Amino acid sequence: GGGGKVVTVLVLGLDNSGKTTMLRTLTTTEQEGQRQGPGASIVPTVGQRQENFQSGGVSFRAWDVSGAARLRSLWERHYRHCDAVIFVVDSADHLRLVVARSELELMLSHPDMSGRRLPLLVLANKSDAPHALSAPHVASALGLERITDKPWHVCASSALSGEGLGDGVSWLARQLR
Ligand code: GTP
Ligand code: MG
């Protein structure tokens, strides 16, 4: 309990980008994390799951939706009901950055999303991985500077260690409070 305003956040991004790992890290206590190890027993998401977490006085109801190509059509069911989006990118998956960009553009141009001032947090995830691109590099590869109808923010993160997640999520909380 304790969180004030309740918001619905949609967690999107290609398969294997780290969405479920990120939510696990945000919702697991340090003690549990030490017992299980980061990312323990996380498997590709089938369909969608809901997870709750709190930050900066905001209670987030997060929808973790599969990023698998054949399940991406599930994303749009949530557009109408969400207050914010976290878009997770694997910064070390250079080849699929163009796919991530086109999925992001498709989402932003959907009639239920375009023109809405909902905040968009982009996580340049797996910053711990060898050859991970920097957050500014990911931002330009995704064409974020062209987004003018939404407040957006990009953060380097490691969903495994939790590095960068706090900064990103507190930015989101400030936008929504
Ligand atoms: P789908 O459910 O298939 O859409 O994938 P997802 O985006 O939920 O990815 P998931 O959290 O299942 O993570 C995929 C793989 O990436 C797992 O092996 C994770 O351990 C790994 N992973 C996630 N985040 C990080 C990170 O920040 N750094 C590193 N090195 N690996 C990560
Ligand atoms: Mg998942």
Tab-separated table of C-alpha atoms and ligand atoms in Angstrom:
chain	number	residue	atom	x	y	z
A	1	GLY	CA	0.000	0.000	0.000
A	2	GLY	CA	1.048	3.565	0.539
A	3	GLY	CA	1.163	4.660	-3.103
A	4	GLY	CA	-1.070	7.604	-3.959
A	5	LYS	CA	-2.290	7.945	-7.500
A	6	VAL	CA	-2.810	4.672	-9.392
A	7	VAL	CA	-1.706	4.617	-13.027
A	8	THR	CA	-1.690	1.943	-15.707
A	9	VAL	CA	1.622	1.555	-17.498
A	10	LEU	CA	2.121	-0.559	-20.580
A	11	VAL	CA	5.511	-2.291	-20.859
A	12	LEU	CA	6.386	-2.897	-24.518
A	13	GLY	CA	9.418	-3.834	-26.575
A	14	LEU	CA	10.703	-6.698	-28.687
A	15	ASP	CA	11.001	-10.208	-27.274
A	16	ASN	CA	14.177	-10.742	-25.235
A	17	SER	CA	14.573	-7.002	-24.492
A	18	GLY	CA	14.179	-7.533	-20.731
A	19	LYS	CA	10.607	-6.403	-19.896
A	20	THR	CA	9.788	-9.240	-17.494
A	21	THR	CA	13.246	-9.098	-15.906
A	22	MET	CA	12.823	-5.355	-15.344
A	23	LEU	CA	9.453	-5.844	-13.636
A	24	ARG	CA	10.833	-8.714	-11.562
A	25	THR	CA	13.664	-6.465	-10.342
A	26	LEU	CA	11.257	-3.622	-9.543
A	27	THR	CA	8.890	-5.882	-7.606
A	28	THR	CA	11.382	-8.130	-5.793
A	29	THR	CA	12.829	-7.217	-2.416
A	30	GLU	CA	16.606	-7.214	-2.077
A	31	GLN	CA	16.418	-10.276	0.173
A	32	GLU	CA	14.343	-12.289	-2.298
A	33	GLY	CA	16.663	-11.163	-5.106
A	34	GLN	CA	19.726	-12.421	-3.257
A	35	ARG	CA	18.073	-15.751	-2.620
A	36	GLN	CA	16.897	-16.325	-6.185
A	37	GLY	CA	19.541	-14.472	-8.174
A	38	PRO	CA	18.577	-11.819	-10.704
A	39	GLY	CA	16.512	-13.077	-13.584
A	40	ALA	CA	16.041	-16.503	-11.998
A	41	SER	CA	13.486	-18.663	-13.807
A	42	ILE	CA	12.299	-15.955	-16.189
A	43	VAL	CA	10.931	-17.408	-19.409
A	44	PRO	CA	9.542	-15.664	-22.507
A	45	THR	CA	6.155	-14.206	-21.676
A	46	VAL	CA	3.177	-15.879	-23.299
A	47	GLY	CA	0.355	-13.392	-23.690
A	48	GLN	CA	0.365	-10.840	-20.894
A	49	ARG	CA	0.765	-10.513	-17.142
A	50	GLN	CA	0.103	-7.809	-14.606
A	51	GLU	CA	2.596	-6.621	-11.980
A	52	ASN	CA	2.356	-3.753	-9.498
A	53	PHE	CA	5.113	-1.518	-8.194
A	54	GLN	CA	5.444	1.871	-6.527
A	55	SER	CA	7.686	4.843	-7.166
A	56	GLY	CA	7.673	8.492	-6.178
A	57	GLY	CA	4.226	8.384	-4.601
A	58	VAL	CA	2.652	6.705	-7.617
A	59	SER	CA	1.243	3.152	-7.714
A	60	PHE	CA	1.903	1.556	-11.067
A	61	ARG	CA	-0.262	-1.221	-12.481
A	62	ALA	CA	2.037	-2.579	-15.161
A	63	TRP	CA	1.000	-4.706	-18.114
A	64	ASP	CA	3.868	-6.916	-19.258
A	65	VAL	CA	3.001	-7.933	-22.785
A	66	SER	CA	4.872	-10.457	-24.914
A	67	GLY	CA	7.224	-8.985	-27.490
A	68	ALA	CA	7.185	-12.079	-29.698
A	69	ALA	CA	6.342	-11.153	-33.286
A	70	ARG	CA	3.278	-13.411	-33.432
A	71	LEU	CA	1.863	-11.890	-30.213
A	72	ARG	CA	2.591	-8.197	-30.843
A	73	SER	CA	-1.002	-7.716	-31.986
A	74	LEU	CA	-1.903	-7.973	-28.277
A	75	TRP	CA	-0.217	-4.621	-27.618
A	76	GLU	CA	-2.962	-2.496	-29.152
A	77	ARG	CA	-5.694	-3.887	-26.908
A	78	HIS	CA	-4.079	-1.980	-24.046
A	79	TYR	CA	-3.523	1.367	-25.764
A	80	ARG	CA	-6.862	2.914	-24.825
A	81	HIS	CA	-6.490	2.045	-21.150
A	82	CYS	CA	-2.899	3.058	-20.469
A	83	ASP	CA	-1.586	6.244	-18.867
A	84	ALA	CA	2.094	5.716	-19.716
A	85	VAL	CA	4.408	3.478	-21.724
A	86	ILE	CA	7.772	1.936	-20.874
A	87	PHE	CA	9.459	0.833	-24.111
A	88	VAL	CA	12.341	-1.555	-23.442
A	89	VAL	CA	15.146	-1.953	-25.980
A	90	ASP	CA	18.053	-4.425	-25.966
A	91	SER	CA	20.911	-1.950	-26.512
A	92	ALA	CA	23.249	-4.773	-27.517
A	93	ASP	CA	20.936	-6.149	-30.237
A	94	HIS	CA	22.178	-3.805	-32.964
A	95	LEU	CA	20.530	-5.763	-35.781
A	96	ARG	CA	17.019	-5.508	-34.365
A	97	LEU	CA	17.119	-1.785	-33.474
A	98	VAL	CA	15.390	-1.081	-36.788
A	99	VAL	CA	12.653	-3.566	-35.875
A	100	ALA	CA	12.285	-1.916	-32.452
A	101	ARG	CA	12.023	1.465	-34.186
A	102	SER	CA	9.298	0.326	-36.557
A	103	GLU	CA	7.278	-1.271	-33.718
A	104	LEU	CA	7.643	1.933	-31.688
A	105	GLU	CA	6.490	4.041	-34.659
A	106	LEU	CA	3.549	1.704	-35.268
A	107	MET	CA	2.502	2.053	-31.617
A	108	LEU	CA	2.869	5.845	-31.602
A	109	SER	CA	0.851	6.265	-34.795
A	110	HIS	CA	-2.027	4.047	-33.625
A	111	PRO	CA	-5.297	6.032	-33.398
A	112	ASP	CA	-5.579	5.213	-29.679
A	113	MET	CA	-2.115	6.655	-29.016
A	114	SER	CA	-1.325	9.486	-31.424
A	115	GLY	CA	-1.888	12.981	-30.073
A	116	ARG	CA	-2.156	11.807	-26.455
A	117	ARG	CA	0.268	13.453	-24.073
A	118	LEU	CA	1.116	10.252	-22.239
A	119	PRO	CA	4.692	9.945	-21.027
A	120	LEU	CA	7.041	7.524	-22.792
A	121	LEU	CA	10.032	6.106	-20.929
A	122	VAL	CA	12.532	4.349	-23.189
A	123	LEU	CA	14.922	1.988	-21.418
A	124	ALA	CA	18.175	1.389	-23.304
A	125	ASN	CA	18.431	-1.915	-21.453
A	126	LYS	CA	21.293	-4.423	-21.076
A	127	SER	CA	23.748	-1.553	-20.589
A	128	ASP	CA	25.914	-4.137	-18.806
A	129	ALA	CA	26.243	-6.265	-21.952
A	130	PRO	CA	29.369	-6.079	-24.127
A	131	HIS	CA	28.932	-3.676	-27.065
A	132	ALA	CA	25.757	-2.125	-25.616
A	133	LEU	CA	24.993	1.172	-27.348
A	134	SER	CA	24.738	4.302	-25.210
A	135	ALA	CA	21.363	5.852	-24.378
A	136	PRO	CA	21.879	8.796	-26.807
A	137	HIS	CA	22.830	6.344	-29.555
A	138	VAL	CA	19.678	4.264	-28.902
A	139	ALA	CA	17.607	7.464	-28.849
A	140	SER	CA	18.844	8.508	-32.268
A	141	ALA	CA	18.502	4.996	-33.724
A	142	LEU	CA	14.859	5.015	-32.612
A	143	GLY	CA	14.263	8.555	-33.920
A	144	LEU	CA	12.992	9.762	-30.548
A	145	GLU	CA	13.727	13.407	-31.390
A	146	ARG	CA	10.828	13.238	-33.849
A	147	ILE	CA	8.294	12.586	-31.075
A	148	THR	CA	6.652	15.917	-30.346
A	149	ASP	CA	3.231	14.961	-28.936
A	150	LYS	CA	4.524	13.165	-25.840
A	151	PRO	CA	7.029	13.830	-23.091
A	152	TRP	CA	9.731	11.180	-23.511
A	153	HIS	CA	12.869	10.234	-21.659
A	154	VAL	CA	15.611	7.724	-22.401
A	155	CYS	CA	17.681	5.973	-19.726
A	156	ALA	CA	20.416	3.365	-19.892
A	157	SER	CA	19.428	0.462	-17.649
A	158	SER	CA	20.357	-2.999	-16.540
A	159	ALA	CA	17.257	-4.955	-15.620
A	160	LEU	CA	19.498	-7.577	-14.040
A	161	SER	CA	21.300	-5.277	-11.603
A	162	GLY	CA	18.562	-2.641	-11.409
A	163	GLU	CA	20.968	0.106	-12.462
A	164	GLY	CA	19.128	2.986	-14.150
A	165	LEU	CA	15.656	1.626	-13.403
A	166	GLY	CA	15.100	3.890	-10.395
A	167	ASP	CA	16.023	6.998	-12.390
A	168	GLY	CA	13.736	6.048	-15.251
A	169	VAL	CA	10.759	5.128	-13.133
A	170	SER	CA	11.050	8.224	-10.949
A	171	TRP	CA	11.001	10.381	-14.104
A	172	LEU	CA	7.779	8.574	-15.060
A	173	ALA	CA	6.300	9.124	-11.593
A	174	ARG	CA	7.070	12.876	-11.828
A	175	GLN	CA	5.214	13.067	-15.156
A	176	LEU	CA	2.159	11.339	-13.699
A	177	ARG	CA	1.871	12.714	-10.184
B	1	GTP	P1	9.399	-11.562	-23.977
B	1	GTP	O1	8.609	-11.936	-22.756
B	1	GTP	O2	9.696	-12.740	-24.860
B	1	GTP	O3	8.770	-10.434	-24.747
B	1	GTP	O4	10.859	-11.043	-23.482
B	1	GTP	P2	11.198	-9.974	-22.316
B	1	GTP	O5	11.340	-8.628	-22.917
B	1	GTP	O6	10.246	-10.109	-21.176
B	1	GTP	O7	12.672	-10.415	-21.872
B	1	GTP	P3	13.087	-11.211	-20.534
B	1	GTP	O8	12.871	-10.345	-19.339
B	1	GTP	O9	12.459	-12.546	-20.563
B	1	GTP	O10	14.670	-11.294	-20.735
B	1	GTP	C1	15.247	-11.958	-21.844
B	1	GTP	C2	16.680	-12.353	-21.538
B	1	GTP	O11	17.497	-11.181	-21.396
B	1	GTP	C3	16.836	-13.122	-20.226
B	1	GTP	O12	17.814	-14.117	-20.424
B	1	GTP	C4	17.332	-12.071	-19.256
B	1	GTP	O13	18.110	-12.603	-18.200
B	1	GTP	C5	18.180	-11.198	-20.158
B	1	GTP	N1	18.247	-9.808	-19.667
B	1	GTP	C6	17.213	-9.002	-19.342
B	1	GTP	N2	17.645	-7.800	-18.936
B	1	GTP	C7	18.993	-7.831	-19.007
B	1	GTP	C8	20.027	-6.863	-18.727
B	1	GTP	O14	19.799	-5.718	-18.327
B	1	GTP	N3	21.308	-7.262	-18.958
B	1	GTP	C9	21.614	-8.513	-19.413
B	1	GTP	N4	22.905	-8.796	-19.589
B	1	GTP	N5	20.674	-9.437	-19.685
B	1	GTP	C10	19.383	-9.106	-19.485
B	2	MG	MG	8.546	-11.205	-20.900
